[in-house]
CSV table of C-alpha atoms and ligand atoms in Angstrom, one decimal:
chain,number,residue,atom,x,y,z
A,1,MET,CA,-26.9,-10.5,11.6
A,2,THR,CA,-30.0,-11.7,13.4
A,3,THR,CA,-31.8,-15.0,13.0
A,4,ASP,CA,-35.5,-15.7,13.8
A,5,ASN,CA,-34.5,-17.0,17.2
A,6,GLN,CA,-32.7,-13.8,18.1
A,7,GLN,CA,-35.4,-11.3,17.2
A,8,PRO,CA,-33.9,-7.9,18.1
A,9,THR,CA,-35.6,-6.4,21.1
A,10,THR,CA,-34.9,-3.4,23.2
A,11,SER,CA,-35.9,-2.9,26.8
A,12,ASN,CA,-38.0,0.2,26.4
A,13,GLN,CA,-41.4,-0.7,25.0
A,14,GLN,CA,-42.5,2.9,24.4
A,15,LEU,CA,-42.8,3.6,20.7
A,16,LEU,CA,-40.9,6.6,19.5
A,17,PHE,CA,-42.3,8.1,16.3
A,18,GLY,CA,-46.0,7.2,16.6
A,19,TRP,CA,-46.2,4.8,13.6
A,20,SER,CA,-49.8,3.6,13.7
A,21,ILE,CA,-49.0,-0.1,13.2
A,22,VAL,CA,-51.2,-2.8,14.9
A,23,GLY,CA,-49.0,-5.4,16.7
A,24,HIS,CA,-45.3,-6.1,15.8
A,25,GLU,CA,-44.2,-3.8,18.7
A,26,ASN,CA,-40.7,-5.2,19.0
A,27,ILE,CA,-40.0,-4.9,15.3
A,28,VAL,CA,-41.4,-1.3,15.2
A,29,GLU,CA,-39.4,-0.3,18.2
A,30,TYR,CA,-36.2,-1.9,16.8
A,31,LEU,CA,-36.6,-0.1,13.4
A,32,GLU,CA,-37.5,3.2,15.0
A,33,THR,CA,-34.5,3.0,17.3
A,34,SER,CA,-32.2,2.2,14.4
A,35,ILE,CA,-33.4,5.3,12.6
A,36,LEU,CA,-33.0,7.4,15.7
A,37,ASN,CA,-29.4,6.2,16.3
A,38,ASN,CA,-28.6,6.2,12.6
A,39,LYS,CA,-27.7,2.5,12.8
A,40,LEU,CA,-29.2,1.3,9.5
A,41,THR,CA,-28.2,-1.9,7.9
A,42,HIS,CA,-27.7,-2.4,4.2
A,43,ALA,CA,-30.3,-5.2,3.8
A,44,TYR,CA,-33.4,-6.2,5.7
A,45,LEU,CA,-35.7,-9.2,5.2
A,46,PHE,CA,-39.2,-9.0,6.6
A,47,HIS,CA,-40.9,-12.3,6.6
A,48,GLY,CA,-44.2,-13.7,7.8
A,49,PRO,CA,-47.6,-14.7,6.4
A,50,GLY,CA,-49.4,-12.4,3.9
A,51,HIS,CA,-51.7,-9.6,5.1
A,52,ILE,CA,-49.8,-9.4,8.4
A,53,GLY,CA,-48.3,-5.9,8.1
A,54,LYS,CA,-44.9,-6.3,6.4
A,55,ARG,CA,-45.7,-3.7,3.7
A,56,ALA,CA,-47.3,-1.3,6.2
A,57,VAL,CA,-44.2,-1.4,8.4
A,58,ALA,CA,-41.9,-1.1,5.3
A,59,GLN,CA,-43.8,2.0,4.2
A,60,LYS,CA,-43.4,3.7,7.7
A,61,PHE,CA,-39.8,2.6,7.9
A,62,ILE,CA,-38.8,3.9,4.5
A,63,SER,CA,-40.7,7.2,4.7
A,64,SER,CA,-39.3,7.9,8.1
A,65,ILE,CA,-35.7,7.3,6.9
A,66,LEU,CA,-36.3,9.7,4.0
A,67,CYS,CA,-38.3,12.3,5.9
A,68,GLU,CA,-36.6,15.7,6.0
A,69,ALA,CA,-37.9,16.2,9.6
A,70,ARG,CA,-35.4,13.5,10.7
A,71,PHE,CA,-32.6,16.0,10.5
A,72,GLN,CA,-34.3,18.9,12.1
A,73,LYS,CA,-33.6,19.8,15.7
A,74,LYS,CA,-35.9,17.7,17.9
A,75,ASP,CA,-37.1,20.6,20.1
A,76,VAL,CA,-38.1,22.6,17.0
A,77,ILE,CA,-40.5,19.9,15.8
A,78,GLU,CA,-42.6,18.9,18.8
A,79,LYS,CA,-42.4,20.9,21.9
A,80,ASP,CA,-43.8,18.2,24.2
A,81,THR,CA,-42.2,15.1,22.8
A,82,LYS,CA,-38.6,14.1,22.9
A,83,TYR,CA,-38.6,12.7,19.4
A,84,PRO,CA,-39.8,13.9,16.0
A,85,ILE,CA,-43.0,12.6,14.5
A,86,LEU,CA,-41.7,10.5,11.6
A,87,PRO,CA,-42.8,10.4,8.8
A,88,CYS,CA,-43.9,14.1,9.1
A,89,LYS,CA,-46.2,13.8,6.1
A,90,LYS,CA,-45.5,17.4,5.2
A,91,CYS,CA,-42.1,17.6,3.7
A,92,VAL,CA,-41.3,17.1,-0.1
A,93,SER,CA,-40.0,13.6,0.6
A,94,CYS,CA,-43.0,12.5,2.5
A,95,LYS,CA,-45.4,13.9,-0.1
A,96,GLU,CA,-43.6,12.2,-3.0
A,97,PHE,CA,-43.5,9.0,-1.1
A,98,GLU,CA,-47.2,9.2,-0.4
A,99,ARG,CA,-47.8,9.6,-4.1
A,100,ASN,CA,-45.5,6.7,-5.1
A,101,ILE,CA,-43.2,9.0,-7.0
A,102,HIS,CA,-40.3,9.3,-4.7
A,103,PRO,CA,-37.2,9.3,-7.0
A,104,ASP,CA,-35.0,7.4,-4.4
A,105,VAL,CA,-37.5,4.6,-3.7
A,106,TYR,CA,-37.5,1.7,-6.1
A,107,TRP,CA,-40.4,-0.7,-5.4
A,108,LEU,CA,-40.2,-4.0,-7.3
A,109,LYS,CA,-42.5,-7.0,-7.5
A,110,LYS,CA,-43.8,-9.5,-10.0
A,111,GLU,CA,-44.7,-7.9,-13.3
A,112,LYS,CA,-47.9,-8.4,-15.1
A,113,ASP,CA,-48.0,-10.7,-18.1
A,114,GLU,CA,-50.2,-8.7,-20.5
A,115,LYS,CA,-50.9,-11.7,-22.7
A,116,ARG,CA,-52.3,-13.9,-20.0
A,117,ASP,CA,-53.7,-11.0,-18.0
A,118,ALA,CA,-52.1,-12.4,-14.9
A,119,LEU,CA,-48.9,-11.9,-12.8
A,120,LYS,CA,-45.7,-13.5,-14.1
A,121,LYS,CA,-44.5,-16.5,-12.2
A,122,ASN,CA,-41.1,-14.9,-11.2
A,123,ILE,CA,-39.3,-11.7,-10.5
A,124,SER,CA,-36.8,-11.7,-13.4
A,125,ILE,CA,-33.1,-11.2,-13.6
A,126,LYS,CA,-33.9,-8.2,-15.9
A,127,GLN,CA,-35.7,-6.5,-13.0
A,128,ILE,CA,-32.8,-7.1,-10.6
A,129,ARG,CA,-30.3,-5.7,-13.2
A,130,GLN,CA,-32.4,-2.6,-13.5
A,131,LEU,CA,-32.5,-2.3,-9.7
A,132,HIS,CA,-28.7,-2.7,-9.6
A,133,ASP,CA,-28.2,0.1,-12.1
A,134,ARG,CA,-30.7,2.3,-10.3
A,135,LEU,CA,-28.9,1.8,-7.0
A,136,ALA,CA,-25.5,2.6,-8.6
A,137,MET,CA,-26.8,6.1,-9.5
A,138,HIS,CA,-26.7,9.1,-7.2
A,139,SER,CA,-29.6,9.8,-4.9
A,140,PHE,CA,-31.9,12.4,-6.2
A,141,LEU,CA,-32.7,14.0,-2.9
A,142,ARG,CA,-29.2,13.6,-1.4
A,143,GLY,CA,-30.3,10.9,1.1
A,144,TYR,CA,-30.7,7.2,1.0
A,145,LYS,CA,-31.7,5.1,-2.0
A,146,ILE,CA,-34.1,2.4,-1.0
A,147,ALA,CA,-35.2,-0.7,-2.9
A,148,VAL,CA,-38.0,-2.9,-1.9
A,149,ILE,CA,-38.5,-6.4,-3.3
A,150,GLU,CA,-42.0,-7.4,-2.5
A,151,GLY,CA,-42.8,-11.2,-2.7
A,152,ALA,CA,-39.1,-12.0,-2.7
A,153,GLU,CA,-39.8,-15.7,-2.7
A,154,ALA,CA,-40.7,-15.3,-6.4
A,155,LEU,CA,-37.1,-14.4,-7.4
A,156,SER,CA,-36.0,-16.7,-10.2
A,157,GLU,CA,-32.8,-18.5,-9.5
A,158,GLU,CA,-30.9,-16.2,-11.9
A,159,ALA,CA,-32.5,-13.2,-10.3
A,160,ALA,CA,-31.5,-14.4,-6.8
A,161,ASN,CA,-27.9,-14.9,-7.9
A,162,ALA,CA,-27.8,-11.4,-9.4
A,163,LEU,CA,-29.3,-9.9,-6.2
A,164,LEU,CA,-26.7,-11.8,-4.2
A,165,LYS,CA,-24.0,-9.9,-6.1
A,166,THR,CA,-25.7,-6.6,-5.3
A,167,LEU,CA,-25.9,-7.6,-1.6
A,168,GLU,CA,-22.3,-8.6,-1.5
A,169,GLU,CA,-21.0,-5.3,-2.9
A,170,PRO,CA,-23.2,-2.7,-1.2
A,171,THR,CA,-23.1,0.8,-2.5
A,172,PRO,CA,-23.1,3.4,0.2
A,173,GLN,CA,-26.3,5.0,1.4
A,174,THR,CA,-28.5,2.2,-0.1
A,175,ILE,CA,-30.9,0.0,1.7
A,176,ILE,CA,-32.5,-3.2,0.2
A,177,LEU,CA,-35.7,-4.4,1.8
A,178,LEU,CA,-37.0,-7.9,1.0
A,179,LEU,CA,-40.6,-8.8,1.9
A,180,ALA,CA,-41.4,-12.5,1.8
A,181,SER,CA,-44.1,-14.7,3.0
A,182,LYS,CA,-42.0,-17.9,2.6
A,183,ILE,CA,-38.5,-17.5,3.9
A,184,GLU,CA,-37.7,-21.1,3.1
A,185,ALA,CA,-38.1,-20.3,-0.6
A,186,LEU,CA,-35.1,-17.9,-0.4
A,187,PRO,CA,-31.5,-19.0,-0.8
A,188,SER,CA,-29.6,-19.1,2.5
A,189,THR,CA,-26.9,-17.0,1.0
A,190,ILE,CA,-29.3,-14.2,0.6
A,191,ILE,CA,-30.9,-14.6,4.0
A,192,SER,CA,-27.5,-14.5,5.7
A,193,ARG,CA,-26.8,-11.1,4.3
A,194,CYS,CA,-30.0,-9.6,5.6
A,195,GLN,CA,-31.2,-8.4,9.0
A,196,VAL,CA,-34.0,-10.9,9.4
A,197,LEU,CA,-37.2,-9.7,11.1
A,198,LYS,CA,-40.0,-12.3,11.6
A,199,PHE,CA,-43.6,-11.0,11.6
A,200,GLY,CA,-45.9,-13.1,13.8
A,201,LEU,CA,-49.7,-13.2,14.1
A,202,VAL,CA,-51.3,-10.3,15.8
A,203,ARG,CA,-53.7,-10.9,18.7
A,204,GLN,CA,-57.4,-10.7,17.8
A,205,ASP,CA,-58.3,-8.2,20.5
A,206,LYS,CA,-55.6,-5.8,19.3
A,207,ILE,CA,-56.9,-6.1,15.7
A,208,SER,CA,-60.5,-5.4,17.0
A,209,ARG,CA,-59.4,-2.3,18.9
A,210,TRP,CA,-57.4,-1.0,16.0
A,211,LEU,CA,-60.4,-1.5,13.6
A,212,GLN,CA,-62.6,0.4,16.0
A,213,LYS,CA,-60.0,3.2,16.2
A,214,ILE,CA,-60.1,3.6,12.4
A,215,GLY,CA,-63.9,3.8,12.4
A,216,VAL,CA,-65.3,0.3,12.3
A,217,GLN,CA,-68.4,-0.4,14.4
A,218,LYS,CA,-67.7,-2.6,17.4
A,219,GLU,CA,-69.9,-5.5,16.3
A,220,GLU,CA,-68.3,-5.6,12.8
A,221,ALA,CA,-64.8,-5.1,14.3
A,222,GLU,CA,-65.4,-8.3,16.4
A,223,ILE,CA,-66.6,-10.2,13.3
A,224,PHE,CA,-63.7,-9.1,11.1
A,225,SER,CA,-61.0,-9.5,13.7
A,226,SER,CA,-62.3,-13.1,14.5
A,227,LEU,CA,-62.0,-13.9,10.8
A,228,SER,CA,-58.6,-12.3,10.4
A,229,LEU,CA,-56.7,-15.3,11.7
A,230,GLY,CA,-54.2,-12.9,13.3
A,231,LYS,CA,-53.7,-10.9,10.1
A,232,PRO,CA,-54.7,-7.2,10.3
A,233,GLY,CA,-54.6,-6.8,6.5
A,234,ARG,CA,-57.2,-9.6,6.2
A,235,ALA,CA,-59.5,-7.9,8.7
A,236,LEU,CA,-59.1,-4.6,6.9
A,237,SER,CA,-59.9,-6.1,3.5
A,238,PHE,CA,-63.3,-7.3,4.9
A,239,PHE,CA,-64.0,-3.8,6.1
A,240,GLU,CA,-62.8,-1.9,3.0
A,241,ASP,CA,-64.4,-4.3,0.5
A,242,LYS,CA,-67.8,-5.3,1.6
A,243,ASP,CA,-68.2,-7.7,-1.3
A,244,ASN,CA,-65.2,-9.6,0.0
A,245,PHE,CA,-67.1,-10.2,3.3
A,246,LEU,CA,-70.4,-11.0,1.5
A,247,ASP,CA,-68.6,-13.5,-0.7
A,248,TYR,CA,-67.0,-15.2,2.4
A,249,LYS,CA,-70.4,-15.3,4.1
A,250,LYS,CA,-72.0,-16.9,1.0
A,251,LYS,CA,-69.3,-19.6,0.9
A,252,ALA,CA,-69.7,-20.3,4.6
A,253,GLU,CA,-73.5,-20.7,4.2
A,254,GLU,CA,-73.1,-23.0,1.2
A,255,PHE,CA,-70.9,-25.2,3.4
A,256,ILE,CA,-73.7,-25.4,6.0
A,257,GLU,CA,-76.1,-26.4,3.2
A,258,ILE,CA,-73.6,-29.1,1.9
A,259,ILE,CA,-73.5,-30.6,5.3
A,260,LYS,CA,-77.3,-30.6,5.7
A,261,GLU,CA,-78.4,-31.7,2.2
A,262,ASN,CA,-78.5,-35.0,0.4
A,263,ILE,CA,-75.9,-36.1,-2.1
A,264,LEU,CA,-77.8,-34.8,-5.1
A,265,LYS,CA,-78.1,-31.3,-3.6
A,266,LYS,CA,-74.5,-31.4,-2.4
A,267,PHE,CA,-73.4,-32.0,-6.0
A,268,THR,CA,-75.7,-29.2,-7.3
A,269,ILE,CA,-74.1,-26.7,-4.9
A,270,ILE,CA,-70.7,-27.6,-6.2
A,271,GLU,CA,-71.8,-27.4,-9.8
A,272,ASN,CA,-73.1,-23.9,-9.1
A,273,PHE,CA,-69.9,-22.5,-7.6
A,274,LEU,CA,-67.5,-24.1,-10.1
A,275,PRO,CA,-67.0,-21.4,-12.7
A,276,ARG,CA,-67.2,-22.2,-16.4
A,277,LYS,CA,-64.9,-19.6,-17.7
A,278,MET,CA,-61.9,-19.7,-15.5
A,279,SER,CA,-58.3,-20.8,-16.0
A,280,VAL,CA,-57.0,-23.8,-14.1
A,281,ILE,CA,-54.8,-21.6,-12.0
A,282,GLU,CA,-57.7,-19.3,-11.0
A,283,THR,CA,-60.0,-22.3,-10.3
A,284,THR,CA,-57.4,-23.9,-8.1
A,285,LEU,CA,-56.9,-20.6,-6.3
A,286,MET,CA,-60.6,-20.2,-5.7
A,287,LEU,CA,-61.1,-23.8,-4.5
A,288,ASN,CA,-58.2,-23.4,-2.1
A,289,GLU,CA,-59.9,-20.4,-0.7
A,290,ILE,CA,-63.2,-22.3,-0.3
A,291,LEU,CA,-61.3,-25.1,1.4
A,292,ASP,CA,-59.7,-22.7,3.9
A,293,ILE,CA,-63.2,-21.4,4.8
A,294,TRP,CA,-64.5,-25.0,5.2
A,295,GLU,CA,-61.6,-26.0,7.4
A,296,SER,CA,-62.1,-22.9,9.6
A,297,LEU,CA,-65.8,-23.8,9.9
A,298,LEU,CA,-65.0,-27.4,10.9
A,299,ARG,CA,-62.5,-26.2,13.5
A,300,ASP,CA,-65.2,-23.9,14.9
A,301,LEU,CA,-67.6,-27.0,15.0
A,302,ILE,CA,-65.1,-28.8,17.3
A,303,LEU,CA,-64.8,-25.7,19.5
A,304,ILE,CA,-68.6,-25.4,19.7
A,305,LYS,CA,-69.1,-29.1,20.5
A,306,ASN,CA,-66.5,-28.9,23.3
A,307,SER,CA,-67.7,-25.6,24.7
A,308,SER,CA,-71.1,-27.2,25.5
A,309,LYS,CA,-69.5,-30.2,27.1
A,310,SER,CA,-66.9,-28.4,29.2
A,311,ASN,CA,-68.8,-25.2,30.0
A,312,ILE,CA,-65.9,-23.2,28.6
A,313,THR,CA,-66.7,-20.8,25.8
A,314,PHE,CA,-64.0,-21.1,23.2
A,315,ARG,CA,-63.6,-18.2,20.8
A,316,ILE,CA,-64.6,-19.3,17.3
A,317,ALA,CA,-63.5,-17.6,14.1
A,318,ASN,CA,-66.9,-17.5,12.3
A,319,ILE,CA,-69.0,-15.8,15.0
A,320,PHE,CA,-71.3,-14.3,12.3
A,321,ILE,CA,-72.7,-17.8,11.6
A,322,LYS,CA,-72.5,-19.2,15.2
A,323,GLU,CA,-76.2,-20.1,15.5
A,324,LYS,CA,-76.2,-22.1,12.3
A,325,LEU,CA,-73.0,-23.9,13.3
A,326,GLU,CA,-74.5,-24.8,16.7
A,327,LYS,CA,-77.6,-26.3,15.0
A,328,ILE,CA,-75.5,-28.7,12.9
A,329,SER,CA,-72.8,-29.4,15.5
A,330,GLY,CA,-74.6,-32.6,16.6
A,331,LYS,CA,-74.1,-34.3,13.2
A,332,TYR,CA,-70.5,-35.4,13.8
A,333,ASP,CA,-68.4,-36.4,16.8
A,334,ASN,CA,-64.9,-34.9,17.3
A,335,LEU,CA,-63.1,-37.7,15.6
A,336,GLN,CA,-65.3,-37.5,12.5
A,337,ILE,CA,-64.6,-33.7,12.2
A,338,VAL,CA,-60.8,-34.3,12.5
A,339,GLY,CA,-61.2,-36.9,9.7
A,340,LEU,CA,-63.0,-34.4,7.5
A,341,ILE,CA,-60.2,-31.8,8.1
A,342,LYS,CA,-57.8,-34.5,6.9
A,343,GLU,CA,-59.9,-35.1,3.8
A,344,ILE,CA,-59.7,-31.3,3.1
A,345,LYS,CA,-55.9,-31.4,3.4
A,346,LYS,CA,-55.8,-34.3,0.9
A,347,THR,CA,-58.1,-32.4,-1.4
A,348,ARG,CA,-55.6,-29.5,-1.5
A,349,GLU,CA,-52.9,-31.9,-2.5
A,350,TYR,CA,-55.0,-33.3,-5.4
A,351,LEU,CA,-55.7,-29.8,-6.5
A,352,SER,CA,-52.0,-29.0,-6.7
A,353,GLN,CA,-51.6,-32.1,-8.9
A,354,ASN,CA,-54.0,-30.8,-11.6
A,355,VAL,CA,-56.6,-33.5,-11.2
A,356,ASN,CA,-60.1,-32.5,-12.5
A,357,PRO,CA,-61.4,-30.0,-9.9
A,358,ARG,CA,-65.0,-31.1,-10.1
A,359,LEU,CA,-64.2,-34.7,-9.5
A,360,ILE,CA,-62.0,-33.8,-6.5
A,361,MET,CA,-64.7,-31.6,-4.9
A,362,GLU,CA,-67.4,-34.2,-5.5
A,363,ASN,CA,-65.2,-36.9,-3.9
A,364,LEU,CA,-64.6,-34.6,-0.9
A,365,VAL,CA,-68.3,-33.8,-0.2
A,366,LEU,CA,-69.2,-37.5,-0.3
A,367,ASN,CA,-67.5,-37.5,3.1
A,368,PHE,CA,-69.9,-34.9,4.5
B,1,LIG,ZN1,-41.4,14.3,6.1
């Protein structure tokens, strides 16, 4: 078993199968080598922040394990390379995986609560029991049976206990893969039975190059990778969903207005973005998102202020709005900005305690 501090690494940094994953080179190489040497473990835990690439790596890992090309003679597959291209994307297994209908892959996550039109709070014990039964059956394609539990931190206590039993008595040729953004939410008894792989943030220049490789214009790639906070999935979502970026931009511009305007106008802006028909959970989620944007803009303000003082140009996250930030950067000194960031952190706490959202936000902007 491996812990965070002992991330498995191998000496050879050359990637074997050509998985197109941005960053996470050590993890990719470790998993590829495990497949190549047929040294697979019964359970894996991928953990790290959301949108960082856990699901993307899991998909490559699983489809490569199941790919029929894995068992073909290497020299038959690719004349010029030592290793097969996995997944081959041509065999029955690869095609079924691509269409999400592979009979030996069981992908499990929080179910939808139809009544509330939202996701349920937990992964239930019923879901884990179904998983257990499924893994006890024979493989349909005579290979591995693979279960993925996405968002494993949402396992209910009962579900976690049931899963522990499955992990303690592994059936042959089965692999369980847990994906979690908060490892601390998982019982240590489960963690200790998994091969733990920690996904760290990916460097911005790597994300930018990757975006350009998949067809994003250079200028946009720079903007999206700066905003990604080291998470490739976040950068990709800005590219794939233009509304997502426009929405971000609008919120950033509103923040500049809030800083510039008088109290009355500040309150009007808040009034306008507080939705009338939204559940408390959704409102809290949206306000937390706004607070993340505000905090990131304040951090940029500090960098801009200190760039001009020290003649060093720091990389800011919100480069698309740099000129506007420069214009307002004289309004506060460094200490004041740090104070504002602290106020934002306090606001997040109040939001989690179900205090009236409008009141909380109005109190916050009084500081600006
Ligand atoms: Zn294949």
